[in-house]
Tab-separated table of C-alpha atoms in Angstrom:
chain	number	residue	atom	x	y	z
A	8	MET	CA	144.901	189.727	210.091
A	9	SER	CA	145.731	187.023	208.390
A	10	SER	CA	147.940	186.489	205.630
A	11	SER	CA	144.952	186.618	203.059
A	12	ASP	CA	143.832	189.556	204.199
A	13	ASP	CA	146.699	191.363	203.049
A	14	GLN	CA	146.398	190.324	199.069
A	15	ASN	CA	145.251	192.762	197.009
A	16	PRO	CA	142.355	190.535	195.313
A	17	ASN	CA	143.193	192.250	191.985
A	18	GLU	CA	146.917	190.692	191.899
A	19	THR	CA	147.410	187.207	190.645
A	20	THR	CA	149.708	184.990	192.756
A	21	ASP	CA	151.918	182.037	191.156
A	22	ARG	CA	150.568	178.779	191.240
A	23	VAL	CA	151.356	175.235	191.046
A	24	VAL	CA	149.383	172.903	188.566
A	25	ALA	CA	149.524	169.612	188.704
A	26	PRO	CA	148.852	168.116	184.834
A	27	SER	CA	145.197	166.830	184.513
A	28	PRO	CA	144.891	163.298	183.893
A	29	PHE	CA	142.502	163.659	180.954
A	30	ASP	CA	145.055	165.707	178.991
A	31	ALA	CA	147.660	162.998	178.223
A	32	ALA	CA	146.131	160.444	175.316
A	33	PRO	CA	145.101	157.139	176.655
A	34	ARG	CA	147.306	154.194	176.922
A	35	ARG	CA	146.588	150.805	175.487
A	36	PRO	CA	147.415	148.121	177.477
A	37	ALA	CA	150.196	145.943	175.623
A	38	ALA	CA	148.296	142.519	173.975
A	39	GLU	CA	149.389	139.714	171.924
A	40	GLU	CA	147.669	139.197	168.574
A	41	VAL	CA	146.354	135.953	167.924
A	42	ASP	CA	144.856	134.479	164.848
A	43	SER	CA	142.413	132.514	166.889
A	44	VAL	CA	141.470	130.773	170.527
A	45	ALA	CA	141.236	127.222	171.121
A	46	PRO	CA	137.486	126.341	172.346
A	47	ALA	CA	137.116	125.745	175.933
A	48	PRO	CA	136.797	122.031	176.752
A	49	ARG	CA	133.259	120.629	177.776
A	50	ALA	CA	132.358	119.507	180.944
A	51	ARG	CA	131.727	115.791	181.283
A	52	VAL	CA	128.487	114.775	182.999
A	53	ASP	CA	128.596	111.129	183.994
A	54	ASP	CA	124.772	110.989	184.568
A	55	ALA	CA	123.564	112.982	181.597
A	56	VAL	CA	120.339	111.791	180.005
A	57	ASP	CA	120.986	109.394	177.524
A	58	GLU	CA	118.169	109.794	174.765
A	59	SER	CA	119.786	107.146	172.817
A	60	ALA	CA	118.589	104.609	175.838
A	61	GLY	CA	114.890	105.977	175.714
A	62	GLU	CA	115.295	107.968	178.806
A	63	THR	CA	113.896	111.677	179.054
A	64	ALA	CA	114.483	114.247	181.454
A	65	GLY	CA	111.329	113.532	183.194
A	66	ASP	CA	112.123	110.279	183.317
A	67	LYS	CA	115.859	110.909	185.139
A	68	LEU	CA	114.206	113.349	187.679
A	69	GLY	CA	111.372	110.947	188.270
A	70	ARG	CA	114.166	108.222	188.864
A	71	LYS	CA	116.192	110.747	190.760
A	72	LYS	CA	113.141	111.493	193.140
A	73	ASP	CA	112.224	108.042	194.388
A	74	TYR	CA	115.828	106.814	195.111
A	75	LEU	CA	115.937	110.379	197.364
A	76	GLU	CA	112.520	109.526	199.038
A	77	GLY	CA	113.563	106.103	199.390
A	78	PHE	CA	116.852	107.095	201.122
A	79	LEU	CA	115.468	109.851	203.002
A	80	LYS	CA	112.861	107.299	204.360
A	81	GLN	CA	115.245	104.946	205.714
A	82	SER	CA	116.354	105.118	209.342
A	83	PRO	CA	119.650	105.297	210.567
A	84	ALA	CA	121.253	101.643	211.277
A	85	GLY	CA	121.566	101.113	215.106
A	86	VAL	CA	119.472	103.337	216.320
A	87	SER	CA	116.583	102.618	219.159
A	88	GLY	CA	113.318	103.745	218.623
A	89	ASN	CA	113.975	106.433	221.786
A	90	GLU	CA	116.657	108.196	220.153
A	91	PRO	CA	116.135	110.701	217.258
A	92	GLY	CA	115.877	108.448	213.735
A	93	GLY	CA	114.043	105.279	215.791
A	94	ASP	CA	110.255	104.997	215.068
A	95	LEU	CA	109.133	105.817	218.584
A	96	TYR	CA	110.697	109.279	218.558
A	97	GLU	CA	109.982	109.961	214.851
A	98	SER	CA	106.231	109.323	216.107
A	99	VAL	CA	106.504	111.724	218.892
A	100	ILE	CA	107.934	114.690	217.176
A	101	THR	CA	105.308	113.742	214.523
A	102	ALA	CA	102.819	114.142	217.352
A	103	LEU	CA	104.037	117.298	218.320
A	104	LYS	CA	104.210	118.198	214.365
A	105	GLU	CA	99.996	118.639	214.847
A	106	ILE	CA	99.912	120.716	217.489
A	107	TYR	CA	99.369	124.439	216.569
A	108	ASP	CA	99.735	127.696	218.249
A	109	PRO	CA	96.229	129.407	218.484
A	110	GLU	CA	97.266	132.677	217.054
A	111	ILE	CA	100.600	131.607	214.347
A	112	PRO	CA	99.462	128.774	211.515
A	113	VAL	CA	102.716	127.381	212.275
A	114	ASN	CA	102.915	123.684	214.910
A	115	ILE	CA	104.955	124.310	218.083
A	116	TYR	CA	107.825	122.258	217.200
A	117	ASP	CA	108.227	124.300	213.874
A	118	LEU	CA	107.905	127.197	216.140
A	119	GLY	CA	111.197	126.236	218.097
A	120	LEU	CA	109.062	125.864	221.240
A	121	ILE	CA	110.312	122.089	221.732
A	122	TYR	CA	113.721	122.268	222.950
A	123	GLY	CA	113.946	118.923	223.732
A	124	VAL	CA	112.213	115.340	224.098
A	125	ASP	CA	113.521	112.587	225.738
A	126	ILE	CA	112.167	108.657	226.122
A	127	ASP	CA	113.134	106.071	227.896
A	128	ASP	CA	112.987	102.360	227.903
A	129	SER	CA	110.317	102.034	229.538
A	130	GLY	CA	108.255	104.634	226.948
A	131	HIS	CA	108.156	107.767	229.662
A	132	ALA	CA	108.577	110.466	227.146
A	133	ASN	CA	109.704	114.166	228.617
A	134	VAL	CA	109.253	117.019	226.774
A	135	THR	CA	110.998	120.308	227.405
A	136	MET	CA	109.333	123.366	225.967
A	137	THR	CA	108.721	126.741	226.195
A	138	LEU	CA	105.724	129.657	224.616
A	139	THR	CA	106.610	132.560	223.140
A	140	THR	CA	105.892	134.583	226.454
A	141	PRO	CA	105.193	134.042	229.662
A	142	HIS	CA	101.846	136.143	229.293
A	143	CYS	CA	100.883	133.466	226.374
A	144	PRO	CA	97.104	132.952	226.575
A	145	VAL	CA	97.581	129.058	226.331
A	146	ALA	CA	100.047	129.279	228.945
A	147	GLU	CA	98.035	127.127	230.797
A	148	SER	CA	96.569	124.650	228.056
A	149	MET	CA	99.264	124.194	225.941
A	150	PRO	CA	101.551	122.262	228.153
A	151	GLY	CA	98.368	119.521	229.075
A	152	GLU	CA	97.512	119.481	225.214
A	153	VAL	CA	101.017	118.801	224.619
A	154	GLU	CA	101.114	116.115	227.363
A	155	LEU	CA	98.037	114.545	226.327
A	156	ARG	CA	99.180	113.809	222.335
A	157	VAL	CA	102.518	112.567	223.410
A	158	GLY	CA	100.708	110.428	226.176
A	159	ALA	CA	98.526	108.875	223.178
A	160	VAL	CA	101.659	108.066	220.843
A	161	PRO	CA	101.459	104.100	220.943
A	162	GLY	CA	104.803	102.994	222.496
A	163	VAL	CA	105.085	105.768	224.878
A	164	GLY	CA	103.663	104.881	228.069
A	165	ASP	CA	103.470	108.720	230.032
A	166	ALA	CA	104.181	111.771	229.074
A	167	GLU	CA	105.218	114.435	231.139
A	168	VAL	CA	106.036	118.171	229.925
A	169	ASN	CA	108.455	120.628	231.493
A	170	LEU	CA	107.610	124.428	230.750
A	171	VAL	CA	111.155	126.577	230.731
A	172	TRP	CA	111.806	130.103	230.018
A	173	ASP	CA	115.500	130.083	229.573
A	174	PRO	CA	116.555	130.448	227.006
A	175	PRO	CA	113.711	132.534	225.934
A	176	TRP	CA	112.070	132.011	222.743
A	177	ASP	CA	112.911	134.321	219.577
A	178	PRO	CA	112.337	133.708	216.122
A	179	GLY	CA	115.406	132.567	215.433
A	180	LYS	CA	114.500	129.511	216.790
A	181	MET	CA	111.795	128.855	214.053
A	182	SER	CA	112.849	125.989	211.244
A	183	ASP	CA	113.267	127.832	208.008
A	184	GLU	CA	109.629	126.248	206.738
A	185	ALA	CA	107.908	127.946	209.913
A	186	LYS	CA	109.766	131.008	208.097
A	187	LEU	CA	108.903	130.567	205.042
A	188	GLU	CA	105.011	129.644	206.015
A	189	LEU	CA	105.252	133.744	207.784
A	190	GLY	CA	107.084	135.428	204.972
A	191	MET	CA	110.020	135.936	206.753
A	192	LEU	CA	112.501	134.248	203.980
């Protein structure tokens, strides 16, 4: 028998009860009373719209957009055409972006199927790519199409496609644009 079985249910036992935090009057934190507070300093914006000069917010946006587009169209200085950022390399990437997976409405470059593009000085392009699965219905035709499209780029002498399975493709290899197109973002 346990000790609780020995007690009579009609007997009261002595208990110690802790005071409730709700019984005490609420304490107010100490605060310093002031007559007024100085206003916060205003942010300084150097490139704000200057309406006195006749520029509207739309004009400013257009000016900045034109500047940014011009900046992004510039090729990096000192880059040959065969390297990333070069004209020939970018033309090959553009050709790859025109090839679409027949089952997914996204081009193979943004889908992450292209692992590498190397172009030597003679214009030979070597494309390393994969497919979404080895059992892909276009496994036989897609490498040939890539070879034809890349070989048709002016400046490319010939093209070779190396199909690899390692590393395997997964959705994490897709560009943000592809994920957005497929509703994954």
